[in-house]
Amino acid sequence: MYYFIGDIFMNEENLIKYYNKFNEDKRLNTRHGQVEFITSMKYIKKCLKEFNNPKILDVGAGTGKYSINLANDGYDVTALELVKHNLKVIEKNSDKVKVIQGNATDLSKFKDESFDIVLLFGPMYHLMTDEEKIKALSEAKRVTKKNGYILVQYFMNDYCIIRYGFKENNIMSSINNNEIDNNYKIVSWVDNLYSPVRIEEINNYNKIVNLKRVKILSQDGPTDYLRKIIGIPCYSSYYEKQRSLSL
């Protein structure tokens, strides 16, 4: 089954099957995953300090790693998630998070300017077309208050080329299979689960939706490169330092 919005589509069926098996919490609980999570939480909380009794919308909440932690810290959190299995996990692990099934490209369940902070930490990985990504950003902007923040994560094209293509020696087979174009841009097919982008594309989305970038971070890719190093003893002191900074 494909999810249609006009002529925009993504492979919803494959996406649901994937996340019925993939354990996102387990990934974020690995050593390198904790660096990603702690770094993200640090900047989320930095934004939250600007508001009194802020309301948070976690779009594409997964199994609630961010939603539950923020709700446990006393914040008003609504989690919107496509996969029913993930929603059940959130409900099982927390009675503080409001859960709603839905899609990032259609936030019609929410009124304009309803939230101080909107998290888009998963959907932009899986929306195949520019139109879908722009729609998701537009909806996030609509439900965010004028002085609010939208925190967005993207799946970066050049990271994939460096790691999967060159580091894992798949570059020639990917080119021969037309998975990469002449500019080393990964081709997004409807059956794909991930749609990588470059910074130039993100800049264009922001321009179209009229979003102003406050900060850009790279909390995932670098720690992935350092997986082996992040297991050594000296990492413990770094981890504790980062954890204390996020509190």
CSV table of C-alpha atoms in Angstrom, one decimal:
chain,number,residue,atom,x,y,z
A,1,MET,CA,0.0,0.0,0.0
A,2,TYR,CA,1.2,3.5,-0.8
A,3,TYR,CA,0.2,6.6,1.1
A,4,PHE,CA,-1.1,9.2,-1.3
A,5,ILE,CA,-1.3,13.0,-0.8
A,6,GLY,CA,-2.2,14.2,-4.3
A,7,ASP,CA,0.7,13.0,-6.4
A,8,ILE,CA,3.0,12.6,-3.4
A,9,PHE,CA,3.6,9.1,-2.1
A,10,MET,CA,5.7,7.1,0.3
A,11,ASN,CA,5.9,3.4,0.9
A,12,GLU,CA,3.9,3.3,4.1
A,13,GLU,CA,3.5,-0.5,4.2
A,14,ASN,CA,7.3,-1.2,4.0
A,15,LEU,CA,7.9,1.5,6.6
A,16,ILE,CA,5.5,0.0,9.1
A,17,LYS,CA,7.0,-3.5,8.6
A,18,TYR,CA,10.5,-2.1,9.1
A,19,TYR,CA,9.6,-0.3,12.4
A,20,ASN,CA,7.6,-3.2,13.7
A,21,LYS,CA,11.0,-5.0,13.8
A,22,PHE,CA,13.6,-2.2,14.3
A,23,ASN,CA,14.4,-1.3,17.9
A,24,GLU,CA,15.2,2.5,17.9
A,25,ASP,CA,15.5,2.6,21.7
A,26,LYS,CA,18.1,-0.1,21.6
A,27,ARG,CA,20.1,2.0,19.0
A,28,LEU,CA,19.9,5.1,21.2
A,29,ASN,CA,21.0,3.1,24.2
A,30,THR,CA,24.3,2.0,22.6
A,31,ARG,CA,27.4,4.0,23.5
A,32,HIS,CA,27.4,6.0,20.2
A,33,GLY,CA,23.6,6.3,20.4
A,34,GLN,CA,23.8,7.8,23.8
A,35,VAL,CA,26.0,10.6,22.5
A,36,GLU,CA,23.4,11.3,19.9
A,37,PHE,CA,20.5,11.3,22.4
A,38,ILE,CA,22.4,13.3,25.1
A,39,THR,CA,23.5,15.9,22.5
A,40,SER,CA,20.0,16.2,21.1
A,41,MET,CA,18.4,16.5,24.6
A,42,LYS,CA,20.9,19.2,25.5
A,43,TYR,CA,19.8,21.5,22.7
A,44,ILE,CA,16.1,20.6,23.2
A,45,LYS,CA,16.3,21.7,26.8
A,46,LYS,CA,18.2,24.8,25.8
A,47,CYS,CA,15.3,25.8,23.6
A,48,LEU,CA,12.7,24.9,26.3
A,49,LYS,CA,14.3,27.2,28.8
A,50,GLU,CA,12.9,30.2,26.8
A,51,PHE,CA,9.3,29.2,27.5
A,52,ASN,CA,6.9,29.0,30.5
A,53,ASN,CA,5.1,25.7,30.6
A,54,PRO,CA,6.1,24.8,27.1
A,55,LYS,CA,4.1,22.4,25.0
A,56,ILE,CA,6.0,19.9,22.8
A,57,LEU,CA,4.9,17.9,19.8
A,58,ASP,CA,7.1,14.9,18.9
A,59,VAL,CA,6.3,14.1,15.2
A,60,GLY,CA,7.4,10.6,14.3
A,61,ALA,CA,8.0,9.8,17.9
A,62,GLY,CA,8.9,6.1,17.4
A,63,THR,CA,8.7,4.2,20.7
A,64,GLY,CA,9.0,7.5,22.7
A,65,LYS,CA,12.6,7.8,23.7
A,66,TYR,CA,12.5,11.6,23.6
A,67,SER,CA,8.8,11.9,24.4
A,68,ILE,CA,8.9,9.8,27.6
A,69,ASN,CA,12.1,11.4,28.9
A,70,LEU,CA,10.8,14.9,28.3
A,71,ALA,CA,7.4,14.0,29.9
A,72,ASN,CA,9.3,12.5,32.9
A,73,ASP,CA,11.0,15.9,33.3
A,74,GLY,CA,7.6,17.5,33.7
A,75,TYR,CA,7.0,18.8,30.2
A,76,ASP,CA,3.6,18.7,28.3
A,77,VAL,CA,4.3,16.2,25.5
A,78,THR,CA,2.2,14.9,22.6
A,79,ALA,CA,3.6,12.1,20.5
A,80,LEU,CA,2.4,11.6,16.9
A,81,GLU,CA,3.5,8.3,15.3
A,82,LEU,CA,2.5,6.4,12.2
A,83,VAL,CA,3.2,2.9,13.5
A,84,LYS,CA,0.6,1.4,15.9
A,85,HIS,CA,3.1,-0.9,17.5
A,86,ASN,CA,5.3,2.1,18.5
A,87,LEU,CA,2.3,3.9,20.0
A,88,LYS,CA,1.5,0.8,22.1
A,89,VAL,CA,5.1,0.8,23.4
A,90,ILE,CA,4.8,4.5,24.4
A,91,GLU,CA,1.5,3.8,26.2
A,92,LYS,CA,3.0,0.8,28.0
A,93,ASN,CA,6.0,2.7,29.2
A,94,SER,CA,4.4,6.0,30.1
A,95,ASP,CA,1.0,7.4,31.1
A,96,LYS,CA,2.3,11.0,30.9
A,97,VAL,CA,2.6,11.3,27.1
A,98,LYS,CA,-0.5,12.0,24.9
A,99,VAL,CA,-0.3,9.6,21.9
A,100,ILE,CA,-1.9,10.1,18.5
A,101,GLN,CA,-1.5,8.0,15.4
A,102,GLY,CA,-0.8,10.2,12.3
A,103,ASN,CA,1.5,11.3,9.5
A,104,ALA,CA,4.0,14.1,9.5
A,105,THR,CA,2.6,15.6,6.3
A,106,ASP,CA,-0.9,16.0,7.8
A,107,LEU,CA,-1.1,17.6,11.3
A,108,SER,CA,-4.7,18.7,10.8
A,109,LYS,CA,-5.5,17.2,14.2
A,110,PHE,CA,-3.8,20.2,15.7
A,111,LYS,CA,-4.7,23.9,15.6
A,112,ASP,CA,-2.4,26.6,14.3
A,113,GLU,CA,0.3,27.7,16.8
A,114,SER,CA,-0.4,25.0,19.3
A,115,PHE,CA,3.2,24.1,20.4
A,116,ASP,CA,6.3,25.9,21.5
A,117,ILE,CA,8.6,23.1,20.3
A,118,VAL,CA,8.1,20.6,17.5
A,119,LEU,CA,10.5,17.7,17.0
A,120,LEU,CA,10.9,16.1,13.5
A,121,PHE,CA,13.4,13.5,14.4
A,122,GLY,CA,12.4,10.7,12.1
A,123,PRO,CA,9.9,11.7,9.3
A,124,MET,CA,12.4,13.5,7.1
A,125,TYR,CA,14.4,10.3,6.8
A,126,HIS,CA,11.6,8.6,5.1
A,127,LEU,CA,9.7,11.1,3.0
A,128,MET,CA,10.8,10.3,-0.5
A,129,THR,CA,10.1,13.5,-2.4
A,130,ASP,CA,10.9,17.2,-2.0
A,131,GLU,CA,7.1,17.9,-2.0
A,132,GLU,CA,6.6,15.6,1.0
A,133,LYS,CA,9.5,17.1,3.0
A,134,ILE,CA,8.2,20.6,2.3
A,135,LYS,CA,4.7,19.6,3.3
A,136,ALA,CA,6.0,18.1,6.6
A,137,LEU,CA,8.0,21.3,7.3
A,138,SER,CA,5.0,23.5,6.4
A,139,GLU,CA,2.7,21.6,8.8
A,140,ALA,CA,5.3,21.7,11.6
A,141,LYS,CA,5.6,25.5,11.1
A,142,ARG,CA,1.8,25.9,11.1
A,143,VAL,CA,1.4,24.2,14.5
A,144,THR,CA,4.4,25.9,16.0
A,145,LYS,CA,4.0,29.3,17.8
A,146,LYS,CA,5.6,32.3,16.2
A,147,ASN,CA,8.5,32.4,18.7
A,148,GLY,CA,8.8,28.6,18.8
A,149,TYR,CA,11.4,26.1,17.5
A,150,ILE,CA,11.3,23.2,15.1
A,151,LEU,CA,14.1,20.7,15.6
A,152,VAL,CA,14.7,18.6,12.5
A,153,GLN,CA,16.9,15.6,11.7
A,154,TYR,CA,17.8,14.7,8.2
A,155,PHE,CA,19.6,11.6,6.7
A,156,MET,CA,22.6,13.1,5.1
A,157,ASN,CA,23.6,12.0,1.6
A,158,ASP,CA,27.4,12.5,1.8
A,159,TYR,CA,27.6,10.6,5.1
A,160,CYS,CA,26.0,7.6,3.3
A,161,ILE,CA,28.4,8.0,0.3
A,162,ILE,CA,31.5,8.1,2.6
A,163,ARG,CA,30.5,5.2,4.9
A,164,TYR,CA,28.5,2.8,2.7
A,165,GLY,CA,30.0,3.7,-0.6
A,166,PHE,CA,33.7,4.2,0.1
A,167,LYS,CA,34.3,2.8,3.6
A,168,GLU,CA,32.3,-0.4,3.0
A,169,ASN,CA,33.5,-0.6,-0.7
A,170,ASN,CA,30.1,-0.4,-2.3
A,171,ILE,CA,30.6,2.6,-4.4
A,172,MET,CA,31.1,0.9,-7.8
A,173,SER,CA,28.2,-1.5,-7.4
A,174,SER,CA,26.0,1.4,-6.4
A,175,ILE,CA,26.9,3.4,-9.5
A,176,ASN,CA,26.5,0.3,-11.7
A,177,ASN,CA,23.1,-0.3,-10.2
A,178,ASN,CA,22.0,3.3,-10.8
A,179,GLU,CA,21.6,3.9,-7.1
A,180,ILE,CA,23.9,6.9,-7.3
A,181,ASP,CA,23.8,9.6,-10.0
A,182,ASN,CA,26.8,11.4,-11.6
A,183,ASN,CA,26.9,13.9,-8.8
A,184,TYR,CA,27.1,11.2,-6.1
A,185,LYS,CA,23.6,11.9,-5.1
A,186,ILE,CA,21.7,8.8,-3.9
A,187,VAL,CA,18.6,8.1,-5.9
A,188,SER,CA,15.4,7.8,-3.9
A,189,TRP,CA,13.0,5.2,-5.2
A,190,VAL,CA,9.5,4.7,-3.8
A,191,ASP,CA,10.5,1.3,-2.4
A,192,ASN,CA,13.4,2.8,-0.4
A,193,LEU,CA,13.0,3.5,3.3
A,194,TYR,CA,15.5,6.3,3.5
A,195,SER,CA,15.8,9.5,1.4
A,196,PRO,CA,19.2,11.2,2.0
A,197,VAL,CA,19.6,14.9,1.4
A,198,ARG,CA,22.4,17.5,1.1
A,199,ILE,CA,22.7,20.8,2.9
A,200,GLU,CA,21.8,22.6,-0.3
A,201,GLU,CA,18.5,20.8,-0.4
A,202,ILE,CA,17.8,21.6,3.3
A,203,ASN,CA,18.6,25.3,2.6
A,204,ASN,CA,16.1,25.2,-0.2
A,205,TYR,CA,13.4,23.7,1.9
A,206,ASN,CA,13.9,26.3,4.6
A,207,LYS,CA,13.7,29.1,1.9
A,208,ILE,CA,10.5,27.7,0.5
A,209,VAL,CA,8.8,27.3,3.9
A,210,ASN,CA,10.4,30.5,5.2
A,211,LEU,CA,12.2,29.0,8.1
A,212,LYS,CA,15.2,30.6,9.8
A,213,ARG,CA,18.0,28.3,10.8
A,214,VAL,CA,19.3,29.0,14.4
A,215,LYS,CA,21.9,26.2,14.6
A,216,ILE,CA,23.0,23.1,12.7
A,217,LEU,CA,24.4,20.1,14.5
A,218,SER,CA,25.9,16.8,13.5
A,219,GLN,CA,25.4,14.6,16.5
A,220,ASP,CA,24.9,11.2,14.8
A,221,GLY,CA,27.3,10.7,11.9
A,222,PRO,CA,30.6,11.5,13.8
A,223,THR,CA,29.7,9.2,16.7
A,224,ASP,CA,28.9,6.5,14.1
A,225,TYR,CA,32.4,6.8,12.7
A,226,LEU,CA,33.8,6.5,16.2
A,227,ARG,CA,31.8,3.4,17.2
A,228,LYS,CA,34.9,1.4,18.0
A,229,ILE,CA,36.7,4.2,19.8
A,230,ILE,CA,33.6,5.1,21.9
A,231,GLY,CA,33.9,1.7,23.7
A,232,ILE,CA,37.3,2.5,25.3
A,233,PRO,CA,37.6,3.4,29.1
A,234,CYS,CA,38.3,7.1,28.6
A,235,TYR,CA,34.9,7.5,26.9
A,236,SER,CA,33.2,7.0,30.3
A,237,SER,CA,34.5,10.4,31.6
A,238,TYR,CA,33.4,12.0,28.3
A,239,TYR,CA,30.0,10.4,28.5
A,240,GLU,CA,29.5,11.6,32.1
A,241,LYS,CA,30.6,15.1,31.2
A,242,GLN,CA,28.1,15.3,28.3
A,243,ARG,CA,25.3,13.8,30.5
A,244,SER,CA,25.9,16.4,33.2
A,245,LEU,CA,25.8,19.2,30.6
A,246,SER,CA,22.4,18.0,29.4
A,247,LEU,CA,20.8,18.1,32.8
